[in-house]
Amino acid sequence: ADEVATDARAPSLRKGRIAAALCLALAGAAATAAWSRQQSPAPAGLMAPMGLIGEEALLTDPDGSCAGCVARHSGWPRTQLPRGAAPGDFAVKVMWLGKQVTKYFPTAEIVENGTGVILVSDPTAGFNMVDSMDAPANGPPNYTMIPLVGNGLSLTVDMGNPAPSCGCNVAFFLLSMPATHTNTWGGYYCDANCIGGNCCAEFDLMEMNGRAFLVTSHPCSDYQKPPFDSASWACDHIGSPQSFFGNGKTDFGPGPGFEIDSQKPFRFKIDFPTVDGVLKAITTLTQGANQVRATMENIENMRGPLTDGMVLDLDSWFSEDLAWLDGGACTAPEQCNRRPVKFTDIVLQSLESER
């Protein structure tokens, strides 16, 4: 296996990440039946800026298409089901610390006999993993809190052929949700960039397209077990450390000339061992006999969130300039092809059980 160096925060990425801003498309009529007794109103149009950090602001787009703008993790309430859907339609079987259990991905398309989900390229179409579809009348959904210290999380990723192109960001990430109160859009979403107004620790397991793959830690120095709202100043908006694959290197990319061909299914695994008292994050991508690996040598500042458990969030967005993610392989203006991605066979496993 190839060991890939983990980069600290790079000045060239800092500007791009801070400049990233949110664009929401109009809510579609397809999401009308409430998932729970709590009705989450859909906006009639795009939201106005509301207290985002630093250089970040909401980009307005009169036709609601979000074409050519930068879309970030939307924090959409994710509490509505398509018309005629039943809670069981969103059940997924996962292996959870040695046992097969059922989790739910509200609004997602479930595939592969209930073992996977499809994520479409639409910043308002993301979803979370929850323990049940029975949301309280007043409060956040029953989010699944995934404990990761001493554990490993793995799954199969299929980006298809062609894979999502330059300008696409397929995001599979962890958050210290719920926030203590609802955000701009009525949900309990929070992240390290305070999108929607609520801040919390974040760990990006995957931000990727067919040309690049990035893992990023976003700690908040004032962390407390959720529900809790971190201060914006306490959160690492850019993220450090970061582990890169592809983006101009030969370890990841589209086609047979790369060690991991992004246009064919591959296995993602991330382990969180403690070595000599220091928490690490080891990411491994495997495809047939090929394997590449990157290690974050010290993420002690994420021990609290990863011990208490974090919420899995999936969304897919796009931008004409994603230089912070794929600038080594792509040139602005970028045009995302908006391809869907399939995630299957999710396994949470104790590292002790692998010895």
Tab-separated table of N, CA, C and O in Angstrom, residues 37-130:
chain	number	residue	atom	x	y	z
A	37	ARG	N	-44.256	14.725	13.018
A	37	ARG	CA	-45.292	15.674	13.377
A	37	ARG	C	-44.807	17.102	13.242
A	37	ARG	O	-45.587	18.033	13.189
A	38	GLN	N	-43.503	17.286	13.241
A	38	GLN	CA	-42.930	18.619	13.057
A	38	GLN	C	-42.915	18.945	11.572
A	38	GLN	O	-42.265	18.289	10.794
A	39	GLN	N	-43.643	19.944	11.155
A	39	GLN	CA	-43.654	20.376	9.768
A	39	GLN	C	-42.530	21.375	9.573
A	39	GLN	O	-42.418	22.347	10.307
A	40	SER	N	-41.692	21.172	8.561
A	40	SER	CA	-40.589	22.067	8.269
A	40	SER	C	-40.929	22.859	7.023
A	40	SER	O	-40.963	22.308	5.933
A	41	PRO	N	-41.230	24.146	7.155
A	41	PRO	CA	-41.664	24.908	5.988
A	41	PRO	C	-40.572	25.030	4.961
A	41	PRO	O	-39.410	25.247	5.284
A	42	ALA	N	-40.933	24.898	3.700
A	42	ALA	CA	-39.991	25.089	2.614
A	42	ALA	C	-40.009	26.546	2.186
A	42	ALA	O	-41.063	27.160	2.102
A	43	PRO	N	-38.857	27.143	1.946
A	43	PRO	CA	-38.818	28.545	1.563
A	43	PRO	C	-39.401	28.743	0.177
A	43	PRO	O	-39.253	27.908	-0.698
A	44	ALA	N	-40.041	29.877	-0.001
A	44	ALA	CA	-40.601	30.198	-1.309
A	44	ALA	C	-39.527	30.669	-2.267
A	44	ALA	O	-39.722	30.743	-3.463
A	45	GLY	N	-38.377	31.024	-1.743
A	45	GLY	CA	-37.276	31.485	-2.573
A	45	GLY	C	-35.983	31.322	-1.846
A	45	GLY	O	-35.913	30.693	-0.794
A	46	LEU	N	-34.928	31.875	-2.347
A	46	LEU	CA	-33.628	31.754	-1.706
A	46	LEU	C	-33.550	32.658	-0.495
A	46	LEU	O	-34.179	33.700	-0.426
A	47	MET	N	-32.753	32.225	0.465
A	47	MET	CA	-32.665	32.945	1.716
A	47	MET	C	-31.693	34.121	1.599
A	47	MET	O	-30.765	34.108	0.814
A	48	ALA	N	-31.884	35.115	2.417
A	48	ALA	CA	-30.956	36.244	2.479
A	48	ALA	C	-29.833	35.900	3.438
A	48	ALA	O	-29.983	35.041	4.310
A	49	PRO	N	-28.659	36.570	3.323
A	49	PRO	CA	-27.553	36.283	4.222
A	49	PRO	C	-27.941	36.506	5.683
A	49	PRO	O	-28.608	37.465	6.016
A	50	MET	N	-27.506	35.587	6.550
A	50	MET	CA	-27.818	35.707	7.967
A	50	MET	C	-26.618	35.303	8.797
A	50	MET	O	-26.475	34.168	9.220
A	51	GLY	N	-25.717	36.222	9.028
A	51	GLY	CA	-24.668	36.049	10.008
A	51	GLY	C	-23.677	34.953	9.743
A	51	GLY	O	-23.199	34.327	10.682
A	52	LEU	N	-23.308	34.685	8.485
A	52	LEU	CA	-22.280	33.692	8.234
A	52	LEU	C	-20.909	34.289	8.495
A	52	LEU	O	-20.718	35.497	8.531
A	53	ILE	N	-19.930	33.429	8.657
A	53	ILE	CA	-18.624	33.864	9.110
A	53	ILE	C	-17.821	34.574	8.040
A	53	ILE	O	-17.968	34.327	6.855
A	54	GLY	N	-16.975	35.487	8.477
A	54	GLY	CA	-15.940	36.081	7.640
A	54	GLY	C	-16.428	36.490	6.273
A	54	GLY	O	-17.355	37.286	6.121
A	55	GLU	N	-15.767	35.935	5.244
A	55	GLU	CA	-16.077	36.287	3.872
A	55	GLU	C	-17.276	35.516	3.334
A	55	GLU	O	-17.704	35.755	2.207
A	56	GLU	N	-17.828	34.557	4.119
A	56	GLU	CA	-18.902	33.740	3.592
A	56	GLU	C	-20.214	34.499	3.578
A	56	GLU	O	-20.515	35.296	4.443
A	57	ALA	N	-21.018	34.279	2.567
A	57	ALA	CA	-22.347	34.870	2.453
A	57	ALA	C	-23.167	33.977	1.551
A	57	ALA	O	-22.635	33.209	0.766
A	58	LEU	N	-24.479	34.087	1.657
A	58	LEU	CA	-25.340	33.315	0.774
A	58	LEU	C	-25.391	33.974	-0.591
A	58	LEU	O	-25.621	35.166	-0.704
A	59	LEU	N	-25.196	33.193	-1.629
A	59	LEU	CA	-25.310	33.715	-2.983
A	59	LEU	C	-26.747	33.567	-3.443
A	59	LEU	O	-27.316	32.487	-3.385
A	60	THR	N	-27.343	34.649	-3.902
A	60	THR	CA	-28.704	34.573	-4.406
A	60	THR	C	-28.682	34.225	-5.877
A	60	THR	O	-27.781	34.577	-6.614
A	61	ASP	N	-29.718	33.521	-6.318
A	61	ASP	CA	-29.835	33.078	-7.700
A	61	ASP	C	-31.311	33.164	-8.058
A	61	ASP	O	-32.094	32.319	-7.656
A	62	PRO	N	-31.719	34.207	-8.769
A	62	PRO	CA	-33.147	34.493	-8.950
A	62	PRO	C	-33.968	33.325	-9.468
A	62	PRO	O	-35.117	33.159	-9.094
A	63	ASP	N	-33.407	32.513	-10.378
A	63	ASP	CA	-34.215	31.419	-10.914
A	63	ASP	C	-34.143	30.159	-10.070
A	63	ASP	O	-34.752	29.150	-10.382
A	64	GLY	N	-33.373	30.206	-8.962
A	64	GLY	CA	-33.320	29.073	-8.055
A	64	GLY	C	-32.523	27.900	-8.568
A	64	GLY	O	-32.539	26.840	-7.962
A	65	SER	N	-31.811	28.056	-9.669
A	65	SER	CA	-31.137	26.905	-10.264
A	65	SER	C	-29.795	26.609	-9.635
A	65	SER	O	-29.278	25.513	-9.760
A	66	CYS	N	-29.204	27.571	-9.000
A	66	CYS	CA	-27.892	27.437	-8.375
A	66	CYS	C	-26.797	27.193	-9.411
A	66	CYS	O	-25.691	26.794	-9.076
A	67	ALA	N	-27.092	27.403	-10.699
A	67	ALA	CA	-26.127	27.147	-11.757
A	67	ALA	C	-24.989	28.149	-11.695
A	67	ALA	O	-25.204	29.349	-11.663
A	68	GLY	N	-23.763	27.624	-11.649
A	68	GLY	CA	-22.598	28.486	-11.696
A	68	GLY	C	-22.259	29.153	-10.385
A	68	GLY	O	-21.346	29.973	-10.324
A	69	CYS	N	-22.987	28.836	-9.315
A	69	CYS	CA	-22.650	29.434	-8.033
A	69	CYS	C	-22.009	28.374	-7.149
A	69	CYS	O	-21.914	27.211	-7.505
A	70	VAL	N	-21.561	28.785	-5.989
A	70	VAL	CA	-20.940	27.856	-5.055
A	70	VAL	C	-21.992	27.405	-4.065
A	70	VAL	O	-22.630	28.209	-3.423
A	71	ALA	N	-22.180	26.114	-3.943
A	71	ALA	CA	-23.134	25.566	-2.990
A	71	ALA	C	-22.363	24.818	-1.913
A	71	ALA	O	-21.497	24.030	-2.197
A	72	ARG	N	-22.656	25.067	-0.655
A	72	ARG	CA	-21.984	24.421	0.462
A	72	ARG	C	-23.001	23.555	1.182
A	72	ARG	O	-24.193	23.620	0.895
A	73	HIS	N	-22.565	22.726	2.124
A	73	HIS	CA	-23.487	21.899	2.894
A	73	HIS	C	-24.684	22.752	3.319
A	73	HIS	O	-24.537	23.707	4.059
A	74	SER	N	-25.847	22.405	2.867
A	74	SER	CA	-26.980	23.311	2.993
A	74	SER	C	-27.599	23.346	4.382
A	74	SER	O	-28.177	24.341	4.773
A	75	GLY	N	-27.521	22.237	5.115
A	75	GLY	CA	-28.192	22.235	6.403
A	75	GLY	C	-29.700	22.213	6.266
A	75	GLY	O	-30.423	22.590	7.169
A	76	TRP	N	-30.190	21.793	5.104
A	76	TRP	CA	-31.637	21.676	4.889
A	76	TRP	C	-32.252	20.813	5.976
A	76	TRP	O	-31.642	19.858	6.437
A	77	PRO	N	-33.451	21.151	6.461
A	77	PRO	CA	-34.020	20.389	7.584
A	77	PRO	C	-34.071	18.884	7.382
A	77	PRO	O	-33.996	18.134	8.340
A	78	ARG	N	-34.212	18.393	6.145
A	78	ARG	CA	-34.208	16.958	5.861
A	78	ARG	C	-35.262	16.213	6.685
A	78	ARG	O	-35.036	15.146	7.209
A	79	THR	N	-36.427	16.825	6.834
A	79	THR	CA	-37.482	16.210	7.635
A	79	THR	C	-38.754	16.007	6.830
A	79	THR	O	-39.833	15.926	7.392
A	80	GLN	N	-38.643	15.964	5.512
A	80	GLN	CA	-39.822	15.771	4.697
A	80	GLN	C	-39.620	14.570	3.783
A	80	GLN	O	-38.518	14.307	3.313
A	81	LEU	N	-40.712	13.863	3.532
A	81	LEU	CA	-40.672	12.696	2.660
A	81	LEU	C	-41.394	12.998	1.362
A	81	LEU	O	-42.317	13.811	1.330
A	82	PRO	N	-40.978	12.361	0.271
A	82	PRO	CA	-41.732	12.500	-0.973
A	82	PRO	C	-43.173	12.036	-0.782
A	82	PRO	O	-43.460	11.168	0.041
A	83	ARG	N	-44.053	12.609	-1.561
A	83	ARG	CA	-45.476	12.265	-1.465
A	83	ARG	C	-45.678	10.755	-1.623
A	83	ARG	O	-45.131	10.138	-2.539
A	84	GLY	N	-46.434	10.158	-0.726
A	84	GLY	CA	-46.750	8.747	-0.803
A	84	GLY	C	-45.707	7.826	-0.206
A	84	GLY	O	-45.896	6.616	-0.187
A	85	ALA	N	-44.597	8.378	0.301
A	85	ALA	CA	-43.535	7.535	0.853
A	85	ALA	C	-43.875	7.092	2.271
A	85	ALA	O	-44.584	7.774	3.005
A	86	ALA	N	-43.357	5.921	2.651
A	86	ALA	CA	-43.519	5.394	4.003
A	86	ALA	C	-42.152	5.341	4.678
A	86	ALA	O	-41.123	5.222	4.001
A	87	PRO	N	-42.090	5.448	6.015
A	87	PRO	CA	-40.797	5.423	6.704
A	87	PRO	C	-39.922	4.241	6.334
A	87	PRO	O	-38.706	4.370	6.197
A	88	GLY	N	-40.540	3.069	6.148
A	88	GLY	CA	-39.756	1.879	5.818
A	88	GLY	C	-39.067	1.953	4.471
A	88	GLY	O	-38.151	1.165	4.191
A	89	ASP	N	-39.496	2.899	3.626
A	89	ASP	CA	-38.877	3.047	2.314
A	89	ASP	C	-37.439	3.534	2.408
A	89	ASP	O	-36.715	3.501	1.409
A	90	PHE	N	-37.019	3.977	3.583
A	90	PHE	CA	-35.707	4.591	3.735
A	90	PHE	C	-34.792	3.808	4.669
A	90	PHE	O	-33.802	4.316	5.169
A	91	ALA	N	-35.143	2.535	4.891
A	91	ALA	CA	-34.368	1.670	5.778
A	91	ALA	C	-33.163	1.093	5.047
A	91	ALA	O	-33.261	0.662	3.897
A	92	VAL	N	-32.023	1.066	5.727
A	92	VAL	CA	-30.789	0.493	5.190
A	92	VAL	C	-30.187	-0.447	6.227
A	92	VAL	O	-30.069	-0.085	7.412
A	93	LYS	N	-29.795	-1.630	5.792
A	93	LYS	CA	-29.133	-2.594	6.675
A	93	LYS	C	-27.641	-2.271	6.725
A	93	LYS	O	-26.989	-2.147	5.678
A	94	VAL	N	-27.106	-2.139	7.937
A	94	VAL	CA	-25.680	-1.863	8.112
A	94	VAL	C	-25.119	-2.828	9.152
A	94	VAL	O	-25.850	-3.342	10.006
A	95	MET	N	-23.823	-3.093	9.075
A	95	MET	CA	-23.148	-3.884	10.104
A	95	MET	C	-22.623	-2.931	11.163
A	95	MET	O	-21.855	-2.004	10.858
A	96	TRP	N	-23.046	-3.152	12.406
A	96	TRP	CA	-22.796	-2.200	13.482
A	96	TRP	C	-22.166	-2.922	14.666
A	96	TRP	O	-22.818	-3.589	15.419
A	97	LEU	N	-20.868	-2.806	14.747
A	97	LEU	CA	-20.117	-3.413	15.852
A	97	LEU	C	-20.457	-4.897	15.996
A	97	LEU	O	-20.722	-5.409	17.084
A	98	GLY	N	-20.443	-5.585	14.856
A	98	GLY	CA	-20.621	-7.029	14.847
A	98	GLY	C	-22.040	-7.516	14.652
A	98	GLY	O	-22.258	-8.727	14.549
A	99	LYS	N	-23.013	-6.604	14.588
A	99	LYS	CA	-24.401	-7.008	14.413
A	99	LYS	C	-25.013	-6.264	13.230
A	99	LYS	O	-24.675	-5.111	12.977
A	100	GLN	N	-25.920	-6.933	12.531
A	100	GLN	CA	-26.658	-6.246	11.465
A	100	GLN	C	-27.824	-5.496	12.085
A	100	GLN	O	-28.646	-6.077	12.800
A	101	VAL	N	-27.890	-4.206	11.822
A	101	VAL	CA	-28.960	-3.363	12.357
A	101	VAL	C	-29.565	-2.569	11.209
A	101	VAL	O	-29.022	-2.518	10.093
A	102	THR	N	-30.694	-1.945	11.485
A	102	THR	CA	-31.361	-1.103	10.496
A	102	THR	C	-31.221	0.354	10.884
A	102	THR	O	-31.523	0.744	12.011
A	103	LYS	N	-30.747	1.158	9.960
A	103	LYS	CA	-30.711	2.605	10.104
A	103	LYS	C	-31.563	3.203	8.990
A	103	LYS	O	-31.993	2.503	8.073
A	104	TYR	N	-31.790	4.506	9.063
A	104	TYR	CA	-32.665	5.155	8.093
A	104	TYR	C	-31.989	6.396	7.513
A	104	TYR	O	-31.269	7.108	8.214
A	105	PHE	N	-32.236	6.608	6.207
A	105	PHE	CA	-31.741	7.795	5.513
A	105	PHE	C	-32.944	8.519	4.909
A	105	PHE	O	-33.287	8.294	3.738
A	106	PRO	N	-33.627	9.356	5.689
A	106	PRO	CA	-34.859	9.994	5.212
A	106	PRO	C	-34.659	10.737	3.895
A	106	PRO	O	-33.705	11.505	3.752
A	107	THR	N	-35.540	10.482	2.948
A	107	THR	CA	-35.633	11.063	1.604
A	107	THR	C	-34.681	10.427	0.610
A	107	THR	O	-34.761	10.713	-0.593
A	108	ALA	N	-33.749	9.553	1.032
A	108	ALA	CA	-32.776	8.972	0.107
A	108	ALA	C	-33.404	7.874	-0.746
A	108	ALA	O	-34.368	7.217	-0.353
A	109	GLU	N	-32.815	7.632	-1.911
A	109	GLU	CA	-33.172	6.479	-2.735
A	109	GLU	C	-32.372	5.284	-2.240
A	109	GLU	O	-31.141	5.312	-2.238
A	110	ILE	N	-33.059	4.239	-1.790
A	110	ILE	CA	-32.419	3.053	-1.226
A	110	ILE	C	-32.225	2.023	-2.344
A	110	ILE	O	-33.135	1.766	-3.135
A	111	VAL	N	-31.021	1.426	-2.396
A	111	VAL	CA	-30.677	0.510	-3.490
A	111	VAL	C	-29.996	-0.743	-2.946
A	111	VAL	O	-29.748	-0.858	-1.741
A	112	GLU	N	-29.672	-1.661	-3.867
A	112	GLU	CA	-28.921	-2.877	-3.540
A	112	GLU	C	-29.575	-3.669	-2.407
A	112	GLU	O	-28.941	-4.030	-1.414
A	113	ASN	N	-30.881	-3.920	-2.564
A	113	ASN	CA	-31.619	-4.732	-1.584
A	113	ASN	C	-31.515	-4.174	-0.173
A	113	ASN	O	-31.370	-4.917	0.803
A	114	GLY	N	-31.587	-2.857	-0.068
A	114	GLY	CA	-31.593	-2.231	1.245
A	114	GLY	C	-30.239	-2.143	1.903
A	114	GLY	O	-30.165	-2.006	3.132
A	115	THR	N	-29.162	-2.172	1.136
A	115	THR	CA	-27.823	-2.058	1.725
A	115	THR	C	-27.100	-0.779	1.313
A	115	THR	O	-25.941	-0.589	1.672
A	116	GLY	N	-27.762	0.091	0.547
A	116	GLY	CA	-27.073	1.286	0.090
A	116	GLY	C	-28.019	2.414	-0.254
A	116	GLY	O	-29.250	2.263	-0.241
A	117	VAL	N	-27.422	3.575	-0.561
A	117	VAL	CA	-28.181	4.772	-0.897
A	117	VAL	C	-27.577	5.425	-2.135
A	117	VAL	O	-26.395	5.259	-2.435
A	118	ILE	N	-28.413	6.191	-2.830
A	118	ILE	CA	-27.974	7.018	-3.946
A	118	ILE	C	-27.997	8.475	-3.494
A	118	ILE	O	-28.994	8.952	-2.936
A	119	LEU	N	-26.884	9.189	-3.731
A	119	LEU	CA	-26.819	10.622	-3.452
A	119	LEU	C	-26.821	11.352	-4.788
A	119	LEU	O	-25.927	11.149	-5.615
A	120	VAL	N	-27.817	12.206	-4.995
A	120	VAL	CA	-27.895	12.960	-6.241
A	120	VAL	C	-27.208	14.315	-6.075
A	120	VAL	O	-27.014	14.797	-4.959
A	121	SER	N	-26.840	14.911	-7.194
A	121	SER	CA	-26.137	16.191	-7.162
A	121	SER	C	-27.136	17.330	-7.080
A	121	SER	O	-27.611	17.851	-8.083
A	122	ASP	N	-27.483	17.697	-5.862
A	122	ASP	CA	-28.445	18.765	-5.601
A	122	ASP	C	-28.231	19.214	-4.166
A	122	ASP	O	-28.412	18.422	-3.237
A	123	PRO	N	-27.818	20.468	-3.933
A	123	PRO	CA	-27.494	20.895	-2.572
A	123	PRO	C	-28.675	20.902	-1.617
A	123	PRO	O	-28.490	21.058	-0.417
A	124	THR	N	-29.916	20.738	-2.109
A	124	THR	CA	-31.065	20.643	-1.212
A	124	THR	C	-31.526	19.206	-1.016
A	124	THR	O	-32.525	18.971	-0.357
A	125	ALA	N	-30.818	18.228	-1.586
A	125	ALA	CA	-31.288	16.842	-1.564
A	125	ALA	C	-30.453	15.945	-0.673
A	125	ALA	O	-30.469	14.729	-0.819
A	126	GLY	N	-29.711	16.511	0.271
A	126	GLY	CA	-28.907	15.704	1.171
A	126	GLY	C	-29.746	15.037	2.242
A	126	GLY	O	-30.954	15.271	2.368
A	127	PHE	N	-29.099	14.200	3.055
A	127	PHE	CA	-29.819	13.484	4.096
A	127	PHE	C	-28.850	13.020	5.175
A	127	PHE	O	-27.640	13.011	4.983
A	128	ASN	N	-29.419	12.639	6.319
A	128	ASN	CA	-28.666	12.150	7.469
A	128	ASN	C	-29.009	10.694	7.747
A	128	ASN	O	-30.019	10.184	7.293
A	129	MET	N	-28.163	10.041	8.561
A	129	MET	CA	-28.498	8.733	9.112
A	129	MET	C	-29.213	8.949	10.443
A	129	MET	O	-28.744	9.710	11.293
A	130	VAL	N	-30.355	8.263	10.613
A	130	VAL	CA	-31.105	8.354	11.865
A	130	VAL	C	-31.414	6.954	12.382
A	130	VAL	O	-31.438	5.983	11.623
